[in-house]
């Protein structure tokens, strides 16, 4: 693509001749990598028209730049950045010293410091990715999603794609969530109790901002989801970790005075324990007597293998103290970036106002396409397909884990798409992960999940959502080998 | 769609017979509107399988519910919610009094209170919508967008749609912004200086969070974009409004001690004045001496009619003090929800960490589709088409405004897709807007744009981005008539 005329501008007030200004802009652009040697400049006519000067003025400036070897000219083809431009740049005097704005002083570095460091961007490059939360292309119904997207992009629905919804949600998607998804968790909610979000991360963030006043205390499971800790750390709330046991969060260990309790009752993240119904009732009873709200992150409820999932906390919440978070990242694919919050209408109204201020709304295209995916039965079909595939992978995982003698840390867990394991005495799962990286195996060491990271050194998570059943045995074998070496 | 089995659950520990539990759940669901009279229940076999009880147990429970008129039974067709369920509900004793969680006390109402109240969701229902910031379907290249979306949804690129990018951006889109869009503003930036956002609103919010420490002061234009005020109010920064004149923000009126200055130099929002190059240099010189950062919201730079746009502030910013915000909402369509921030790499890193925590990343589908829209030349074609259409509408607007004797408040403004007008002495533009609503005309009264809303009563904005040239004259005529009545 040739350099467009509007890559150049003319400073009339600068008192500098055109060729000087053009030269400086060429230098700056080549230095920045925007222009390259040999690239074609606009015609003198086009540039003159853009800058509002006579064509002859541009032609003269170009001629000057050719004679000084910034440009080359080919008869009738036009002008080009000189091939020897790099040599010209080296010969340039240094730019005048403009003091740089002191961004180091201006920024607190607050967000980058709290940022998660536990995620591998190049997970696809690993032959044995036991990584959680990514898509598995083999399980995603690509054709169905494409078909749903095409419907959304049709003439009749294109308004839902192009318009600004302000702070509202796509009513078709809200309707499907209310009538098709939530009832499966025993939850009954109207549109004023539902807010769409950009996934569970966004839902957690919005909920935290609305729920926790500065200095408030909240109880969280320990270990827990690192993304949640990231959010709570940035919020400056007082975080009180409560160690989980084989049945998840123990309600009697919740400290007094907390404003909120964050829980993953269906599949405790990362141990995958399921909180039994008796504990759920106890938790809600305490919420009432102690006056705290409960934030229930119900990610991945669909992946329940041994038995039907318990009703969500929200389903048995008569007092309205539960804020429920759901997500389509696991059941559809993470890139869909859609989730939802279900709660009291006053809470939802606050969260909606905040979402509107922060990002307006999730793109209408994504919302409407997901609505079609739900209404046409593709979501159900895909959830079933995933469940079957995961059930098979789970069997293969269990067999390989048993065969290789790896140690399950949550042997009773029957849901989710990962296993929580323990290392042999003295083996650091962080070292294990580092060693395995060079052997094409990606695992998730335990430290990022714990309030005190050192307590996580003896644990690691192996997800099977992104690795095929065929590859699992070899991956597990390599893990066992690395464990032996380190033990 | 029949009621699915998993809309029901069984509480084994409750000590209540199945038909009692089912009855309560049916009552709750009908009350909430999830089940409706006549709706089909799951088969006894399916429900028994889901609940883990014997089929005969379910059959007995159903029979009990038929005899008490909660369900009806049709031989061989199954069971249905009784048509007289509403009467049954009225006869129910009131639910036990569970104290409700006191959300009123828990919430500060901080966000809902700061929320904008100036936007009409049903703008499409108006025959004469002089409303800013919405899509005009007639100008959007629907077929081209659809084509680009189909490419993104093809097998080769589907990973960009499904995967979790964590806090990264689609590199193709970033590349096109850097090489195709930013040069037109004279801006040179590498990938570490660019952050994609969910539109300009999200960009403004992210920038504000990173830039302004609690208690910091910032200078803003007055009048200015209401969405920006919403964000700054919620941030608890000290907002110092600086009245604009015919040339935009006067740099010598910026108070000392501000951390940042927010400006819309290309087309002042809402007056549309363009800040001349001499003032831009002065602003940047003051940024250096006074030590403030400059946030440049360059929305809608493409819509410049009388002359080529001045270079962006960022283009002449040697000190690196300018944070540049761009958006595709106006040049593509608002529903695309994509914008970008350009700034110092340290600033961008902080903003990226924050964005990752708040929402991860804009959906891969939208990013990649936009990348195709840019690379295939559709963006340029559409921007040109819009410019031509807007230029025509602009002429029609000017003629109608002159003919009807309306008063331009910024007669010298030559860009943007709206006009800023003044009402005759004593006429409140808020009253004008209310009166016009009943006459199918939508205008934007001035009050929401001003730090002191009362100062805006004498102004209003008429955008022509969503109204056809054919309808403009009648719309203007109705406005003039209403003004006469009110004067």
Short mmCIF file of C-alpha atoms in Angstrom, two decimals, chain A residues 104-416:
data_model
loop_
_atom_site.label_atom_id
_atom_site.label_comp_id
_atom_site.label_asym_id
_atom_site.label_seq_id
_atom_site.Cartn_x
_atom_site.Cartn_y
_atom_site.Cartn_z
CA UNK A 104 7.41 7.00 35.99
CA UNK A 105 6.53 9.63 38.54
CA UNK A 106 2.98 10.06 37.33
CA UNK A 107 1.96 6.42 37.45
CA UNK A 108 1.56 4.39 40.59
CA UNK A 109 2.02 1.09 38.79
CA UNK A 110 -0.89 -0.15 40.82
CA UNK A 111 -2.48 -2.31 38.19
CA UNK A 112 0.58 -3.83 36.60
CA UNK A 113 1.83 -4.85 40.02
CA UNK A 114 -1.37 -6.69 40.87
CA UNK A 115 -1.43 -8.37 37.49
CA UNK A 116 -1.57 -12.11 37.18
CA UNK A 117 1.63 -13.75 36.03
CA UNK A 118 0.34 -17.27 35.80
CA UNK A 119 -0.97 -17.46 32.27
CA UNK A 120 0.90 -18.76 29.25
CA UNK A 121 -0.06 -16.91 26.08
CA UNK A 122 1.50 -19.47 23.80
CA UNK A 123 -0.40 -22.44 25.23
CA UNK A 124 -1.26 -23.65 21.73
CA UNK A 125 2.41 -24.24 21.10
CA UNK A 126 2.55 -27.01 23.69
CA UNK A 127 1.92 -30.59 22.66
CA UNK A 128 0.49 -31.42 26.11
CA UNK A 129 -1.44 -28.38 27.35
CA UNK A 130 -3.08 -29.27 30.65
CA UNK A 131 -4.27 -25.68 30.77
CA UNK A 132 -7.62 -24.49 32.00
CA UNK A 133 -10.02 -22.04 30.47
CA UNK A 134 -9.09 -22.10 26.82
CA UNK A 135 -11.18 -23.28 23.92
CA UNK A 136 -10.84 -26.71 22.40
CA UNK A 137 -11.52 -26.26 18.70
CA UNK A 138 -12.41 -29.91 18.36
CA UNK A 139 -15.37 -29.46 20.69
CA UNK A 140 -16.66 -26.09 19.56
CA UNK A 141 -19.44 -26.30 17.01
CA UNK A 142 -17.81 -23.98 14.55
CA UNK A 143 -20.41 -24.41 11.83
CA UNK A 144 -23.29 -23.73 14.21
CA UNK A 145 -21.67 -20.60 15.61
CA UNK A 146 -20.99 -19.37 12.10
CA UNK A 147 -24.58 -20.05 11.10
CA UNK A 148 -25.85 -18.10 14.11
CA UNK A 149 -23.52 -15.23 13.31
CA UNK A 150 -24.78 -15.14 9.74
CA UNK A 151 -28.35 -14.82 11.00
CA UNK A 152 -27.33 -11.93 13.23
CA UNK A 153 -25.60 -10.27 10.28
CA UNK A 154 -28.64 -10.60 8.07
CA UNK A 155 -30.57 -7.52 7.07
CA UNK A 156 -33.36 -8.06 9.56
CA UNK A 157 -31.14 -8.13 12.61
CA UNK A 158 -28.33 -5.84 11.55
CA UNK A 159 -29.57 -3.07 13.81
CA UNK A 160 -28.74 -5.24 16.79
CA UNK A 161 -25.16 -5.32 15.50
CA UNK A 162 -24.67 -1.64 14.70
CA UNK A 163 -26.57 0.34 17.29
CA UNK A 164 -25.46 1.77 20.62
CA UNK A 165 -27.46 0.02 23.31
CA UNK A 166 -26.21 2.54 25.90
CA UNK A 167 -26.50 0.56 29.15
CA UNK A 168 -29.14 -1.91 28.03
CA UNK A 169 -28.83 -5.58 27.11
CA UNK A 170 -30.03 -7.57 24.12
CA UNK A 171 -33.49 -8.60 25.29
CA UNK A 172 -33.48 -11.86 23.34
CA UNK A 173 -30.33 -13.04 25.06
CA UNK A 174 -31.60 -12.00 28.49
CA UNK A 175 -34.81 -13.86 27.79
CA UNK A 176 -33.00 -17.05 26.87
CA UNK A 177 -30.82 -16.87 29.92
CA UNK A 178 -33.85 -16.38 32.14
CA UNK A 179 -35.93 -19.13 30.60
CA UNK A 180 -33.41 -21.66 29.37
CA UNK A 181 -30.27 -21.43 31.51
CA UNK A 182 -31.17 -20.17 34.97
CA UNK A 183 -34.00 -22.64 35.58
CA UNK A 184 -31.46 -25.44 35.34
CA UNK A 185 -29.84 -23.99 38.41
CA UNK A 186 -33.18 -23.60 40.08
CA UNK A 187 -32.97 -19.84 39.69
CA UNK A 188 -35.95 -17.69 38.90
CA UNK A 189 -35.17 -14.17 37.71
CA UNK A 190 -36.78 -11.39 35.70
CA UNK A 191 -34.97 -9.05 33.30
CA UNK A 192 -34.43 -6.42 36.01
CA UNK A 193 -32.46 -8.97 38.00
CA UNK A 194 -30.09 -9.90 35.19
CA UNK A 195 -27.10 -7.96 33.84
CA UNK A 196 -24.99 -9.10 30.91
CA UNK A 197 -21.25 -8.72 31.25
CA UNK A 198 -18.07 -9.24 29.24
CA UNK A 199 -17.57 -12.66 30.80
CA UNK A 200 -17.13 -13.83 34.39
CA UNK A 201 -14.02 -11.68 34.93
CA UNK A 202 -16.02 -8.57 34.11
CA UNK A 203 -18.90 -9.82 36.24
CA UNK A 204 -16.60 -10.36 39.23
CA UNK A 205 -15.08 -6.94 38.77
CA UNK A 206 -18.43 -5.14 38.52
CA UNK A 207 -19.81 -7.00 41.52
CA UNK A 208 -16.75 -6.17 43.60
CA UNK A 209 -16.90 -2.47 42.77
CA UNK A 210 -20.56 -2.22 43.70
CA UNK A 211 -20.47 -4.45 46.74
CA UNK A 212 -17.32 -3.51 48.59
CA UNK A 213 -16.91 -0.07 50.05
CA UNK A 214 -13.33 1.06 50.68
CA UNK A 215 -11.95 -0.78 53.70
CA UNK A 216 -14.68 -3.42 53.74
CA UNK A 217 -13.73 -6.98 54.62
CA UNK A 218 -14.59 -9.98 52.53
CA UNK A 219 -14.04 -13.68 53.03
CA UNK A 220 -12.65 -15.72 50.15
CA UNK A 221 -11.91 -19.40 49.69
CA UNK A 222 -8.29 -20.43 49.98
CA UNK A 223 -7.08 -21.58 47.51
CA UNK A 224 -9.18 -19.61 45.04
CA UNK A 225 -9.31 -18.26 41.51
CA UNK A 226 -6.30 -15.94 40.87
CA UNK A 227 -8.38 -13.57 38.75
CA UNK A 228 -10.60 -12.95 41.74
CA UNK A 229 -7.65 -12.16 43.99
CA UNK A 230 -6.32 -9.73 41.36
CA UNK A 231 -9.63 -7.87 41.47
CA UNK A 232 -9.90 -7.83 45.26
CA UNK A 233 -6.30 -6.67 45.70
CA UNK A 234 -6.90 -3.73 43.39
CA UNK A 235 -10.11 -2.85 45.21
CA UNK A 236 -8.24 -2.38 48.48
CA UNK A 237 -10.79 -4.46 50.36
CA UNK A 238 -9.55 -6.43 53.33
CA UNK A 239 -9.28 -10.01 52.09
CA UNK A 240 -9.73 -12.75 54.67
CA UNK A 241 -8.86 -16.16 53.23
CA UNK A 242 -10.77 -19.16 54.59
CA UNK A 243 -9.11 -22.52 53.91
CA UNK A 244 -11.41 -24.97 52.15
CA UNK A 245 -11.73 -28.65 52.94
CA UNK A 246 -13.04 -31.63 51.02
CA UNK A 247 -16.51 -30.09 51.00
CA UNK A 248 -15.50 -26.62 49.96
CA UNK A 249 -15.85 -23.53 52.11
CA UNK A 250 -16.70 -24.25 55.78
CA UNK A 251 -19.32 -21.67 56.82
CA UNK A 252 -18.36 -21.79 60.48
CA UNK A 253 -14.87 -20.56 59.59
CA UNK A 254 -16.14 -17.30 58.13
CA UNK A 255 -14.84 -14.47 60.29
CA UNK A 256 -17.34 -12.02 61.80
CA UNK A 257 -17.77 -8.57 60.31
CA UNK A 258 -17.28 -9.41 56.64
CA UNK A 259 -19.44 -7.60 54.11
CA UNK A 260 -19.32 -10.37 51.55
CA UNK A 261 -18.28 -13.98 51.03
CA UNK A 262 -16.99 -15.10 47.64
CA UNK A 263 -17.59 -18.75 46.87
CA UNK A 264 -17.46 -21.29 44.05
CA UNK A 265 -19.86 -23.77 45.60
CA UNK A 266 -20.56 -26.04 42.63
CA UNK A 267 -16.94 -26.72 41.69
CA UNK A 268 -14.56 -25.11 44.12
CA UNK A 269 -11.81 -23.44 42.16
CA UNK A 270 -9.25 -25.01 42.04
CA UNK A 271 -9.95 -28.11 44.17
CA UNK A 272 -13.26 -28.93 42.41
CA UNK A 273 -14.92 -29.94 45.64
CA UNK A 274 -18.68 -29.57 45.66
CA UNK A 275 -20.33 -27.87 48.61
CA UNK A 276 -23.12 -30.17 49.84
CA UNK A 277 -26.64 -28.87 50.26
CA UNK A 278 -26.43 -28.89 54.04
CA UNK A 279 -23.48 -26.51 53.98
CA UNK A 280 -25.17 -24.32 51.42
CA UNK A 281 -28.11 -23.85 53.73
CA UNK A 282 -25.79 -23.15 56.62
CA UNK A 283 -23.91 -20.56 54.60
CA UNK A 284 -27.14 -18.77 53.73
CA UNK A 285 -28.34 -18.94 57.34
CA UNK A 286 -25.12 -17.29 58.46
CA UNK A 287 -25.46 -14.70 55.71
CA UNK A 288 -28.72 -13.76 57.33
CA UNK A 289 -27.52 -13.68 60.94
CA UNK A 290 -24.14 -12.08 60.18
CA UNK A 291 -25.48 -9.76 57.48
CA UNK A 292 -23.08 -10.53 54.64
CA UNK A 293 -23.82 -10.88 50.94
CA UNK A 294 -22.73 -14.01 49.09
CA UNK A 295 -21.10 -13.86 45.68
CA UNK A 296 -21.57 -17.19 43.96
CA UNK A 297 -19.34 -17.81 40.94
CA UNK A 298 -21.07 -20.71 39.22
CA UNK A 299 -18.60 -21.12 36.35
CA UNK A 300 -18.72 -24.47 34.63
CA UNK A 301 -21.82 -25.87 36.36
CA UNK A 302 -22.59 -27.84 33.20
CA UNK A 303 -19.59 -30.13 33.73
CA UNK A 304 -20.97 -32.39 36.38
CA UNK A 305 -20.35 -36.06 35.91
CA UNK A 306 -21.24 -38.29 38.80
CA UNK A 307 -24.58 -36.80 39.71
CA UNK A 308 -26.98 -34.02 38.90
CA UNK A 309 -25.64 -30.68 40.09
CA UNK A 310 -26.92 -29.39 43.43
CA UNK A 311 -29.16 -26.38 43.10
CA UNK A 312 -27.25 -23.14 43.06
CA UNK A 313 -27.02 -21.14 46.26
CA UNK A 314 -29.12 -18.54 44.50
CA UNK A 315 -31.88 -21.11 44.03
CA UNK A 316 -32.36 -21.60 47.76
CA UNK A 317 -31.68 -17.98 48.69
CA UNK A 318 -34.93 -16.63 50.13
CA UNK A 319 -33.38 -13.50 51.58
CA UNK A 320 -32.00 -12.28 48.29
CA UNK A 321 -28.48 -12.10 49.68
CA UNK A 322 -26.82 -14.00 46.85
CA UNK A 323 -25.25 -12.36 43.82
CA UNK A 324 -24.94 -15.06 41.18
CA UNK A 325 -22.31 -15.00 38.44
CA UNK A 326 -22.53 -17.16 35.36
CA UNK A 327 -20.44 -17.36 32.23
CA UNK A 328 -20.49 -18.78 28.74
CA UNK A 329 -16.70 -19.01 28.53
CA UNK A 330 -16.57 -22.71 29.30
CA UNK A 331 -19.77 -23.92 27.68
CA UNK A 332 -19.50 -21.88 24.48
CA UNK A 333 -15.91 -20.59 24.17
CA UNK A 334 -13.81 -18.03 26.05
CA UNK A 335 -13.63 -15.62 23.12
CA UNK A 336 -17.37 -15.04 23.29
CA UNK A 337 -16.69 -12.85 26.32
CA UNK A 338 -20.21 -13.00 27.71
CA UNK A 339 -21.37 -13.68 31.22
CA UNK A 340 -24.10 -12.47 33.53
CA UNK A 341 -24.90 -11.36 37.04
CA UNK A 342 -28.20 -12.25 38.73
CA UNK A 343 -29.22 -10.37 41.84
CA UNK A 344 -31.50 -7.95 43.59
CA UNK A 345 -32.86 -5.28 41.19
CA UNK A 346 -31.23 -2.47 43.16
CA UNK A 347 -27.87 -4.18 42.98
CA UNK A 348 -28.30 -4.87 39.27
CA UNK A 349 -29.24 -1.24 38.63
CA UNK A 350 -26.03 -0.07 40.28
CA UNK A 351 -23.95 -2.62 38.41
CA UNK A 352 -25.64 -1.64 35.16
CA UNK A 353 -24.86 2.04 35.68
CA UNK A 354 -21.22 1.15 36.36
CA UNK A 355 -20.98 -1.10 33.33
CA UNK A 356 -22.45 1.62 31.16
CA UNK A 357 -19.88 4.07 32.39
CA UNK A 358 -16.94 1.69 31.97
CA UNK A 359 -17.72 0.09 28.63
CA UNK A 360 -21.32 0.77 27.58
CA UNK A 361 -22.37 -2.76 26.65
CA UNK A 362 -21.02 -5.99 25.18
CA UNK A 363 -21.16 -5.87 21.37
CA UNK A 364 -24.64 -6.46 20.02
CA UNK A 365 -23.28 -8.93 17.48
CA UNK A 366 -21.93 -11.23 20.17
CA UNK A 367 -25.08 -10.97 22.27
CA UNK A 368 -27.48 -11.70 19.45
CA UNK A 369 -25.37 -14.51 18.00
CA UNK A 370 -25.29 -16.17 21.40
CA UNK A 371 -29.06 -15.75 21.68
CA UNK A 372 -29.45 -17.70 18.44
CA UNK A 373 -26.95 -20.30 19.61
CA UNK A 374 -29.12 -20.84 22.66
CA UNK A 375 -32.51 -20.76 21.00
CA UNK A 376 -31.55 -23.10 18.16
CA UNK A 377 -30.42 -25.80 20.56
CA UNK A 378 -26.73 -25.53 19.72
CA UNK A 379 -25.75 -24.62 23.26
CA UNK A 380 -27.41 -27.73 24.63
CA UNK A 381 -25.91 -29.91 21.92
CA UNK A 382 -22.46 -28.47 22.53
CA UNK A 383 -22.74 -28.78 26.31
CA UNK A 384 -23.71 -32.42 25.88
CA UNK A 385 -20.89 -33.04 23.45
CA UNK A 386 -18.40 -31.39 25.80
CA UNK A 387 -19.70 -33.36 28.73
CA UNK A 388 -19.28 -36.63 26.85
CA UNK A 389 -15.81 -35.68 25.62
CA UNK A 390 -14.74 -34.46 29.03
CA UNK A 391 -16.15 -37.57 30.69
CA UNK A 392 -13.99 -39.67 28.39
CA UNK A 393 -10.94 -37.51 28.99
CA UNK A 394 -11.62 -37.68 32.69
CA UNK A 395 -11.53 -41.48 32.58
CA UNK A 396 -8.28 -41.42 30.65
CA UNK A 397 -6.84 -38.88 33.12
CA UNK A 398 -7.84 -40.97 36.12
CA UNK A 399 -6.37 -44.11 34.61
CA UNK A 400 -3.12 -42.40 33.68
CA UNK A 401 -2.85 -40.69 37.06
CA UNK A 402 -3.36 -44.01 38.81
CA UNK A 403 -0.99 -45.81 36.50
CA UNK A 404 1.79 -43.25 36.92
CA UNK A 405 1.20 -42.97 40.65
CA UNK A 406 0.37 -39.26 40.75
CA UNK A 407 -1.45 -38.10 43.85
CA UNK A 408 -4.92 -36.57 43.68
CA UNK A 409 -5.40 -33.83 46.27
CA UNK A 410 -9.22 -33.88 45.82
CA UNK A 411 -10.06 -37.49 45.09
CA UNK A 412 -13.76 -37.07 45.83
CA UNK A 413 -14.37 -34.25 43.36
CA UNK A 414 -16.71 -35.31 40.60
CA UNK A 415 -17.07 -32.23 38.44
CA UNK A 416 -15.26 -29.61 36.47
#
